[in-house]
Every structure is written in C-alpha cells, then in structure tokens.
Amino acid sequence: MADAEFSHLPQDVRPIAALDAAARIAHIRVARWVQHAAADRVLGYLHEALAQPPRERMENLLLVGESGMGKKMLIRKFERQTIAAVDDAGGVQRRPVVVMLMPHQPTEAQFFGQLLGALHAPVAGHFIRGFPLQDPAVRLLHELGTRVVVIDELNSLLAGTPRQQRVFLQLLRFLSNELRLAFVGVGVPEARHALLSDSQLRSRFTDIELSPWSLSEDLRDFVARLTWSLPLRQPSPVDSPKLRRLLVERTGGITLGICKAFERAAIAATREGREKIDLSSFEDPEIWRGVATPSRTVRTQPRATMAQQPA
Ligand SMILES: Nc1ncnc2c1ncn2[C@@H]1O[C@H](COP(=O)(O)OP(=O)(O)OP(=O)(O)O)[C@@H](O)[C@H]1O
Ligand SMILES: [Mg+2]
C-alpha cells in the first residue's frame, strides 16, 4: 500500500499502518512517548536543574502527580535526552542524570544500594559483607559526571519511622551540600509530606506538578498526538469537546486511563476493520475495563503547574 494513502499520519507511522492487523496491534501495545504541553514544561524545569553550576545551595525539585499521570515516563524521557546529548564525549560514559527508586526501607545502606544499582555497579557482595557503600557511590557519581539524581517514589520514605525519616533527610541534605548536585524527588502528592520534617531541606526544593487533565487546549493537543501515534488507516474524528469531556469524566484526568482507552479503542478498530476512533468507540464498556473511576475531585479548570515553596 502506498504511503501517501496514510497522509493523516506522521511520516514515521505510515509504514506501520501498512502492516497486517496482528503487527499493528502489537505496535499499539508497545509503550511509546507521546509529547504534551505539561510534560514539555516539566522537562524544561528538569533541564534547568541540570544546567545549574555546582554550588553550595543547589535548587532541587519535587515533582508530584497522581498515580498514572506519567511521572516515570517523563523522568525516563529526561534521562534519555541527557544521555543522547553527551554519549560520544569520548571514552568514559557520562551519566549526567541518574534515576533511582526510593528504597522501601529508608536506611543509608538501602539508599546507597539502590543508587549503586541505578549506576549499574555491582553491590551484592558489598551488602553481604556489610561494607559501607557511601564512598564507592560518591566516587562513581564523580566519575560519571552526575549532576542530577532523580529519586522516584519518594513517598516511600513515609513508610519509615519518624527517626528513619529524619536521618534520611539529613543524609540527603549532606549529599546535596557535599556533592553539589541537584536532587529531583518524584512521587504522588503525599510525597510533599516526606520532606516536611526538615525545613532547611524543604526550602531547597521547588514544587512542580503534573496535574490531572482538565478540559483545555492542552488536552485537545494531547488527544491529537496520541491518535497520531496509532497506526489506523482512516483519520479519526476525535477533536470534539464531548469526547474530551467523556475522557476527563471517566478517567479523572489521569493519563494512564486516557492512554489505555485509546489503545483499546484502536485495537478494536483494527480488529473490526473500522480503522478509526470516534466518540462511539468509547461507548463500549470494554474500553473502560479496569480504568479506575476518579476518587479525587475532577478539576475542570487548569491548575498552576509551578508553585514556589514558601520559605
Ligand atoms: N507522555 C506519555 N506518553 C504516552 N503514554 C503515557 C505518557 N504519560 C503517561 N502515559 C501512560 O500512563 C502510564 C502510567 O505512567 P507512569 O508509570 O509514568 O505513571 P506514574 O505517574 O509514575 O504513576 P505512579 O505514581 O503510579 O508510579 C504509562 O504506562 C503510559 O501508558
Ligand atoms: Mg511512577
């Protein structure tokens, strides 16, 4: 089939639209990054954090968003962007950005164990023999030229005892001062509480938020881009306020629910030979299977995405 037939799709998706149904369904199921305005704004802040010169008082970020808003996808995107930019700087691979997961036990040993794991360093032996892990971790961060450490699921810190939490925040403050690198904490909105018990540290974090989708131009744009990423052979009439309202109501504005509904609608359209998504696609209850109905209030007005933490 000639590419020109799929002129409603971006160039790179057109050859995929020519594949058979099974191959196209497989493509729809694979995770892919869909660009959107809120993500671009957050990526801008992350790149600013990365561009800071080393100094005693680094600006750290706290990125919060409801579960399924796409925080992990966004920080992985940030990581990929920064690796690509410096990869062939010669010899040693540089890792300006390191993404780690907050350990479930907020102890120093667990933290450095996770960090070394994220740096792809072998740690198991050290753990068994009870070696201190701070020195090798600090040395490695230096060698790799790390400027930003992203700690995903920072809210796990709240599972620790108050004492463990305090000690952990002290460690973070020490590392921030000592290494002169920026931390980006990532988590659900409860993660804000995780930093509260250390006011000195808290004042060094600026909050940014990935808010649930509201009925906005940003959502309209996201729906268009999401649809372009799906190899359907016919153009999909999805640019409708009614459709957007349905999406926000059914998902509470959570990205995960929106993406899931579009993927299922695209798979059904491919199987049934309809080859497009429209409002009626979302009337099938099967589309919404397992998509959580909103528990928190659905906002219809966009919220400010960045708020400076009061000192
Ligand atoms: N920009 C995007 N492009 C494409 N899909 C996205 C995007 N953002 C989110 N998604 C979809 O939403 C799902 C959830 O995203 P992710 O795991 O990043 O959420 P999260 O905010 O880290 O959630 P949690 O707090 O539960 O860990 C992804 O698996 C993907 O299907
Ligand atoms: Mg996540």
CSV table of C-alpha atoms and ligand atoms in Angstrom, one decimal:
chain,number,residue,atom,x,y,z
A,1,MET,CA,0.0,0.0,0.0
A,2,ALA,CA,1.4,3.4,-0.9
A,3,ASP,CA,2.4,5.7,2.0
A,4,ALA,CA,0.5,8.6,0.5
A,5,GLU,CA,-2.7,6.8,1.5
A,6,PHE,CA,-2.0,7.4,5.1
A,7,SER,CA,-1.4,11.2,4.9
A,8,HIS,CA,-3.4,11.7,8.1
A,9,LEU,CA,-0.5,10.0,10.0
A,10,PRO,CA,3.0,11.3,10.7
A,11,GLN,CA,5.7,10.1,8.3
A,12,ASP,CA,7.2,7.6,10.8
A,13,VAL,CA,3.8,5.9,11.5
A,14,ARG,CA,2.8,5.5,7.8
A,15,PRO,CA,4.8,2.4,7.1
A,16,ILE,CA,3.4,0.7,10.2
A,17,ALA,CA,-0.1,1.4,9.0
A,18,ALA,CA,0.7,-0.7,6.0
A,19,LEU,CA,1.4,-3.8,8.1
A,20,ASP,CA,-1.1,-6.6,8.8
A,21,ALA,CA,-3.6,-6.3,11.7
A,22,ALA,CA,-1.5,-8.5,14.1
A,23,ALA,CA,1.6,-6.4,13.6
A,24,ARG,CA,-0.3,-3.2,14.1
A,25,ILE,CA,-1.9,-4.4,17.3
A,26,ALA,CA,1.5,-5.4,18.6
A,27,HIS,CA,2.7,-1.9,17.8
A,28,ILE,CA,-0.3,-0.3,19.6
A,29,ARG,CA,0.5,-2.3,22.7
A,30,VAL,CA,4.2,-1.2,22.9
A,31,ALA,CA,4.8,1.7,25.2
A,32,ARG,CA,5.7,5.0,23.4
A,33,TRP,CA,6.3,8.5,24.5
A,34,VAL,CA,3.6,11.0,23.4
A,35,GLN,CA,4.7,14.6,23.8
A,36,HIS,CA,2.4,17.0,25.6
A,37,ALA,CA,2.5,20.6,26.9
A,38,ALA,CA,2.6,19.8,30.6
A,39,ALA,CA,5.4,17.3,30.1
A,40,ASP,CA,7.4,19.9,28.0
A,41,ARG,CA,7.1,22.4,30.8
A,42,VAL,CA,8.3,19.9,33.4
A,43,LEU,CA,11.1,18.8,31.1
A,44,GLY,CA,12.1,22.5,30.8
A,45,TYR,CA,12.4,22.7,34.6
A,46,LEU,CA,14.4,19.5,34.8
A,47,HIS,CA,16.8,20.7,32.2
A,48,GLU,CA,17.2,24.0,34.2
A,49,ALA,CA,18.0,21.9,37.3
A,50,LEU,CA,20.7,20.1,35.2
A,51,ALA,CA,22.2,23.3,33.9
A,52,GLN,CA,22.9,24.8,37.4
A,53,PRO,CA,26.5,25.4,38.1
A,54,PRO,CA,27.8,23.4,41.1
A,55,ARG,CA,27.3,25.5,44.2
A,56,GLU,CA,26.7,25.0,47.9
A,57,ARG,CA,23.0,25.7,47.7
A,58,MET,CA,21.6,23.7,44.8
A,59,GLU,CA,18.0,24.2,43.6
A,60,ASN,CA,16.2,20.9,44.0
A,61,LEU,CA,12.8,19.9,42.5
A,62,LEU,CA,9.9,18.0,43.9
A,63,LEU,CA,7.7,16.6,41.0
A,64,VAL,CA,4.4,15.4,42.2
A,65,GLY,CA,1.4,13.9,40.4
A,66,GLU,CA,-1.3,11.4,40.9
A,67,SER,CA,-0.6,7.8,40.2
A,68,GLY,CA,-0.7,7.1,36.5
A,69,MET,CA,0.0,10.7,35.4
A,70,GLY,CA,3.2,9.7,33.7
A,71,LYS,CA,5.9,10.8,36.1
A,72,LYS,CA,8.0,7.7,35.5
A,73,MET,CA,7.7,8.1,31.7
A,74,LEU,CA,8.7,11.7,32.0
A,75,ILE,CA,11.8,11.2,34.0
A,76,ARG,CA,12.9,8.3,31.7
A,77,LYS,CA,12.4,10.7,28.8
A,78,PHE,CA,14.6,13.2,30.6
A,79,GLU,CA,17.3,10.6,31.2
A,80,ARG,CA,17.2,9.5,27.5
A,81,GLN,CA,17.5,13.2,26.4
A,82,THR,CA,20.6,13.8,28.5
A,83,ILE,CA,22.3,10.5,27.7
A,84,ALA,CA,21.9,11.2,23.9
A,85,ALA,CA,23.4,14.7,24.3
A,86,VAL,CA,26.8,13.6,25.8
A,87,ASP,CA,27.2,10.0,24.7
A,88,ASP,CA,30.2,10.4,22.4
A,89,ALA,CA,32.1,12.8,24.6
A,90,GLY,CA,34.9,10.2,24.4
A,91,GLY,CA,35.9,7.1,26.4
A,92,VAL,CA,34.1,7.0,29.7
A,93,GLN,CA,30.3,7.1,29.5
A,94,ARG,CA,28.9,10.1,31.2
A,95,ARG,CA,25.7,9.9,33.2
A,96,PRO,CA,24.6,13.5,34.0
A,97,VAL,CA,21.2,12.2,35.2
A,98,VAL,CA,20.7,9.1,37.3
A,99,VAL,CA,17.3,7.8,38.1
A,100,MET,CA,16.9,5.6,41.2
A,101,LEU,CA,14.0,4.3,43.2
A,102,MET,CA,13.4,5.2,46.8
A,103,PRO,CA,14.1,2.1,48.8
A,104,HIS,CA,11.2,0.7,50.9
A,105,GLN,CA,13.5,0.9,54.0
A,106,PRO,CA,14.8,4.4,54.2
A,107,THR,CA,18.2,3.4,55.6
A,108,GLU,CA,21.6,4.7,54.4
A,109,ALA,CA,22.7,1.2,53.3
A,110,GLN,CA,19.5,0.6,51.3
A,111,PHE,CA,19.7,4.1,49.7
A,112,PHE,CA,23.3,3.6,48.5
A,113,GLY,CA,22.5,0.1,47.5
A,114,GLN,CA,19.7,1.4,45.2
A,115,LEU,CA,21.9,4.2,44.0
A,116,LEU,CA,24.7,1.9,43.0
A,117,GLY,CA,22.2,-0.4,41.3
A,118,ALA,CA,21.0,2.6,39.3
A,119,LEU,CA,24.6,3.3,38.4
A,120,HIS,CA,24.9,-0.3,37.2
A,121,ALA,CA,27.6,-1.0,39.9
A,122,PRO,CA,27.8,-4.5,41.4
A,123,VAL,CA,26.7,-4.2,45.0
A,124,ALA,CA,25.5,-7.6,46.2
A,125,GLY,CA,28.9,-8.6,47.6
A,126,HIS,CA,29.3,-5.3,49.5
A,127,PHE,CA,25.9,-5.8,51.0
A,128,ILE,CA,26.7,-9.3,52.3
A,129,ARG,CA,29.9,-8.3,53.9
A,130,GLY,CA,28.4,-5.1,55.3
A,131,PHE,CA,30.8,-2.7,53.5
A,132,PRO,CA,29.9,0.9,53.7
A,133,LEU,CA,28.5,1.9,50.3
A,134,GLN,CA,28.7,5.7,50.6
A,135,ASP,CA,32.4,6.0,49.4
A,136,PRO,CA,32.1,3.9,46.2
A,137,ALA,CA,28.7,5.6,45.4
A,138,VAL,CA,30.2,9.1,45.8
A,139,ARG,CA,33.3,8.2,43.7
A,140,LEU,CA,31.2,6.7,41.0
A,141,LEU,CA,28.9,9.8,40.8
A,142,HIS,CA,32.0,11.9,40.4
A,143,GLU,CA,33.5,9.7,37.6
A,144,LEU,CA,30.2,9.6,35.7
A,145,GLY,CA,29.8,13.4,35.9
A,146,THR,CA,26.4,13.0,37.5
A,147,ARG,CA,24.7,16.4,38.1
A,148,VAL,CA,21.1,15.3,38.9
A,149,VAL,CA,19.9,12.4,41.0
A,150,VAL,CA,16.2,11.6,40.5
A,151,ILE,CA,14.6,9.7,43.3
A,152,ASP,CA,11.3,8.1,42.1
A,153,GLU,CA,8.6,7.2,44.6
A,154,LEU,CA,10.0,9.5,47.2
A,155,ASN,CA,6.7,8.9,49.0
A,156,SER,CA,8.0,5.5,50.1
A,157,LEU,CA,10.0,7.5,52.7
A,158,LEU,CA,6.8,7.9,54.6
A,159,ALA,CA,6.8,4.2,55.3
A,160,GLY,CA,9.9,4.7,57.6
A,161,THR,CA,9.8,5.5,61.2
A,162,PRO,CA,9.9,9.3,62.1
A,163,ARG,CA,13.5,8.7,63.2
A,164,GLN,CA,14.5,6.9,60.0
A,165,GLN,CA,12.9,9.7,58.0
A,166,ARG,CA,14.8,12.4,59.8
A,167,VAL,CA,18.1,10.6,59.5
A,168,PHE,CA,17.4,10.1,55.8
A,169,LEU,CA,16.6,13.7,55.1
A,170,GLN,CA,19.8,14.7,56.9
A,171,LEU,CA,21.7,12.4,54.6
A,172,LEU,CA,20.1,14.0,51.6
A,173,ARG,CA,21.0,17.4,52.8
A,174,PHE,CA,24.6,16.4,53.4
A,175,LEU,CA,24.9,14.8,50.0
A,176,SER,CA,23.4,17.8,48.3
A,177,ASN,CA,25.9,20.1,50.0
A,178,GLU,CA,28.8,17.8,49.7
A,179,LEU,CA,28.4,16.6,46.1
A,180,ARG,CA,26.9,19.8,44.8
A,181,LEU,CA,24.4,18.0,42.7
A,182,ALA,CA,20.7,18.5,42.4
A,183,PHE,CA,18.1,16.1,43.6
A,184,VAL,CA,14.7,15.6,42.0
A,185,GLY,CA,12.2,13.9,44.2
A,186,VAL,CA,9.3,12.3,42.4
A,187,GLY,CA,6.1,11.0,43.9
A,188,VAL,CA,2.3,11.1,44.5
A,189,PRO,CA,1.1,14.3,46.1
A,190,GLU,CA,1.7,12.7,49.6
A,191,ALA,CA,5.4,12.9,48.8
A,192,ARG,CA,5.2,16.6,49.9
A,193,HIS,CA,4.8,15.4,53.5
A,194,ALA,CA,8.0,13.4,53.1
A,195,LEU,CA,10.2,16.5,53.2
A,196,LEU,CA,8.3,18.5,55.8
A,197,SER,CA,10.2,17.4,58.9
A,198,ASP,CA,13.4,19.0,57.6
A,199,SER,CA,12.5,22.7,57.0
A,200,GLN,CA,16.1,23.5,55.9
A,201,LEU,CA,16.0,20.9,53.2
A,202,ARG,CA,12.3,21.7,52.3
A,203,SER,CA,13.2,25.2,51.4
A,204,ARG,CA,15.7,24.0,48.9
A,205,PHE,CA,13.0,22.1,46.9
A,206,THR,CA,10.7,23.8,44.4
A,207,ASP,CA,7.4,22.1,43.7
A,208,ILE,CA,6.4,21.2,40.2
A,209,GLU,CA,3.2,19.3,39.4
A,210,LEU,CA,1.9,17.1,36.7
A,211,SER,CA,-1.8,17.9,37.2
A,212,PRO,CA,-4.7,15.8,36.0
A,213,TRP,CA,-6.1,16.7,32.6
A,214,SER,CA,-8.8,19.3,32.5
A,215,LEU,CA,-10.9,20.5,29.6
A,216,SER,CA,-8.2,22.5,28.0
A,217,GLU,CA,-6.4,23.2,24.8
A,218,ASP,CA,-3.5,21.0,26.2
A,219,LEU,CA,-5.9,18.0,26.4
A,220,ARG,CA,-7.1,18.7,22.8
A,221,ASP,CA,-3.5,18.7,21.6
A,222,PHE,CA,-2.6,15.5,23.6
A,223,VAL,CA,-5.6,13.6,22.2
A,224,ALA,CA,-4.5,14.6,18.7
A,225,ARG,CA,-0.9,13.4,19.3
A,226,LEU,CA,-2.0,10.2,21.0
A,227,THR,CA,-4.2,9.5,18.0
A,228,TRP,CA,-1.3,10.2,15.5
A,229,SER,CA,0.8,7.6,17.3
A,230,LEU,CA,-1.8,4.8,16.5
A,231,PRO,CA,-1.4,3.2,13.0
A,232,LEU,CA,-5.1,3.4,12.0
A,233,ARG,CA,-5.7,3.6,8.3
A,234,GLN,CA,-8.5,6.1,8.4
A,235,PRO,CA,-8.4,9.6,10.0
A,236,SER,CA,-10.1,9.6,13.5
A,237,PRO,CA,-12.6,12.4,14.3
A,238,VAL,CA,-11.5,12.8,17.9
A,239,ASP,CA,-11.3,16.6,18.1
A,240,SER,CA,-14.6,17.1,19.9
A,241,PRO,CA,-15.4,18.8,23.3
A,242,LYS,CA,-17.9,16.0,24.0
A,243,LEU,CA,-15.2,13.3,23.6
A,244,ARG,CA,-12.8,15.3,25.8
A,245,ARG,CA,-15.5,15.7,28.5
A,246,LEU,CA,-16.1,12.0,28.5
A,247,LEU,CA,-12.4,11.2,28.8
A,248,VAL,CA,-12.0,13.6,31.8
A,249,GLU,CA,-15.1,12.2,33.5
A,250,ARG,CA,-14.2,8.6,33.1
A,251,THR,CA,-10.5,8.9,34.0
A,252,GLY,CA,-10.5,11.8,36.4
A,253,GLY,CA,-8.0,13.3,34.0
A,254,ILE,CA,-5.4,10.6,34.6
A,255,THR,CA,-3.0,10.0,31.7
A,256,LEU,CA,-2.9,6.2,32.2
A,257,GLY,CA,-6.7,5.9,31.8
A,258,ILE,CA,-6.8,8.0,28.7
A,259,CYS,CA,-3.9,6.1,27.1
A,260,LYS,CA,-5.5,2.7,27.9
A,261,ALA,CA,-8.9,3.7,26.5
A,262,PHE,CA,-7.3,4.9,23.2
A,263,GLU,CA,-5.2,1.8,22.9
A,264,ARG,CA,-8.2,-0.5,23.4
A,265,ALA,CA,-10.3,1.6,21.0
A,266,ALA,CA,-7.5,1.4,18.4
A,267,ILE,CA,-7.1,-2.4,18.8
A,268,ALA,CA,-10.9,-2.9,18.4
A,269,ALA,CA,-11.0,-0.6,15.4
A,270,THR,CA,-8.1,-2.6,13.8
A,271,ARG,CA,-9.7,-6.0,14.6
A,272,GLU,CA,-13.1,-5.0,13.3
A,273,GLY,CA,-11.8,-3.2,10.2
A,274,ARG,CA,-13.3,0.1,11.2
A,275,GLU,CA,-9.8,1.7,11.1
A,276,LYS,CA,-10.7,4.8,13.1
A,277,ILE,CA,-11.6,6.0,16.6
A,278,ASP,CA,-14.6,8.3,17.2
A,279,LEU,CA,-16.9,9.1,20.1
A,280,SER,CA,-18.9,5.9,19.6
A,281,SER,CA,-15.6,3.9,20.2
A,282,PHE,CA,-15.8,5.0,23.9
A,283,GLU,CA,-19.4,3.9,24.4
A,284,ASP,CA,-18.2,0.2,24.6
A,285,PRO,CA,-17.9,-0.6,28.3
A,286,GLU,CA,-15.0,-2.9,27.5
A,287,ILE,CA,-12.9,0.1,26.7
A,288,TRP,CA,-13.1,1.2,30.4
A,289,ARG,CA,-12.4,-2.2,32.0
A,290,GLY,CA,-10.1,-1.7,34.9
A,291,VAL,CA,-9.8,2.1,34.4
A,292,ALA,CA,-10.3,3.5,37.9
A,293,THR,CA,-13.2,5.8,38.3
A,294,PRO,CA,-12.0,9.1,39.8
A,295,SER,CA,-11.7,9.1,43.5
A,296,ARG,CA,-10.5,12.7,43.9
A,297,THR,CA,-12.3,15.7,42.5
A,298,VAL,CA,-12.1,16.2,38.8
A,299,ARG,CA,-10.9,19.7,38.0
A,300,THR,CA,-12.3,21.4,35.0
A,301,GLN,CA,-10.0,24.4,35.3
A,302,PRO,CA,-6.3,24.0,34.7
A,303,ARG,CA,-4.2,24.5,37.8
A,304,ALA,CA,-1.0,26.4,38.1
A,305,THR,CA,1.8,23.9,37.4
A,306,MET,CA,4.5,25.5,39.4
A,307,ALA,CA,4.4,26.9,42.9
A,308,GLN,CA,7.4,28.2,44.8
A,309,GLN,CA,7.5,26.7,48.3
A,310,PRO,CA,7.2,29.3,51.0
A,311,ALA,CA,10.4,29.6,52.9
B,1,LIG,N1,3.7,11.1,27.8
B,1,LIG,C1,3.1,9.9,27.7
B,1,LIG,N2,3.0,9.2,26.5
B,1,LIG,C2,2.5,8.0,26.4
B,1,LIG,N3,1.9,7.3,27.5
B,1,LIG,C3,1.9,7.9,28.7
B,1,LIG,C4,2.5,9.2,28.9
B,1,LIG,N4,2.4,9.5,30.2
B,1,LIG,C5,1.8,8.5,30.8
B,1,LIG,N5,1.5,7.5,29.9
B,1,LIG,C6,0.8,6.3,30.2
B,1,LIG,O1,0.5,6.2,31.5
B,1,LIG,C7,1.0,5.1,32.2
B,1,LIG,C8,1.5,5.4,33.6
B,1,LIG,O2,2.6,6.3,33.5
B,1,LIG,P1,3.8,6.2,34.7
B,1,LIG,O3,4.1,4.9,35.1
B,1,LIG,O4,4.9,7.1,34.2
B,1,LIG,O5,2.9,7.0,35.8
B,1,LIG,P2,3.4,7.5,37.3
B,1,LIG,O6,3.0,8.9,37.4
B,1,LIG,O7,4.8,7.2,37.5
B,1,LIG,O8,2.5,6.6,38.3
B,1,LIG,P3,2.8,6.0,39.7
B,1,LIG,O9,2.7,7.2,40.7
B,1,LIG,O10,1.6,5.1,39.9
B,1,LIG,O11,4.1,5.4,39.7
B,1,LIG,C9,2.2,4.7,31.2
B,1,LIG,O12,2.4,3.3,31.3
B,1,LIG,C10,1.6,5.0,29.9
B,1,LIG,O13,0.7,4.1,29.4
B,2,MG,MG,5.8,6.0,38.9
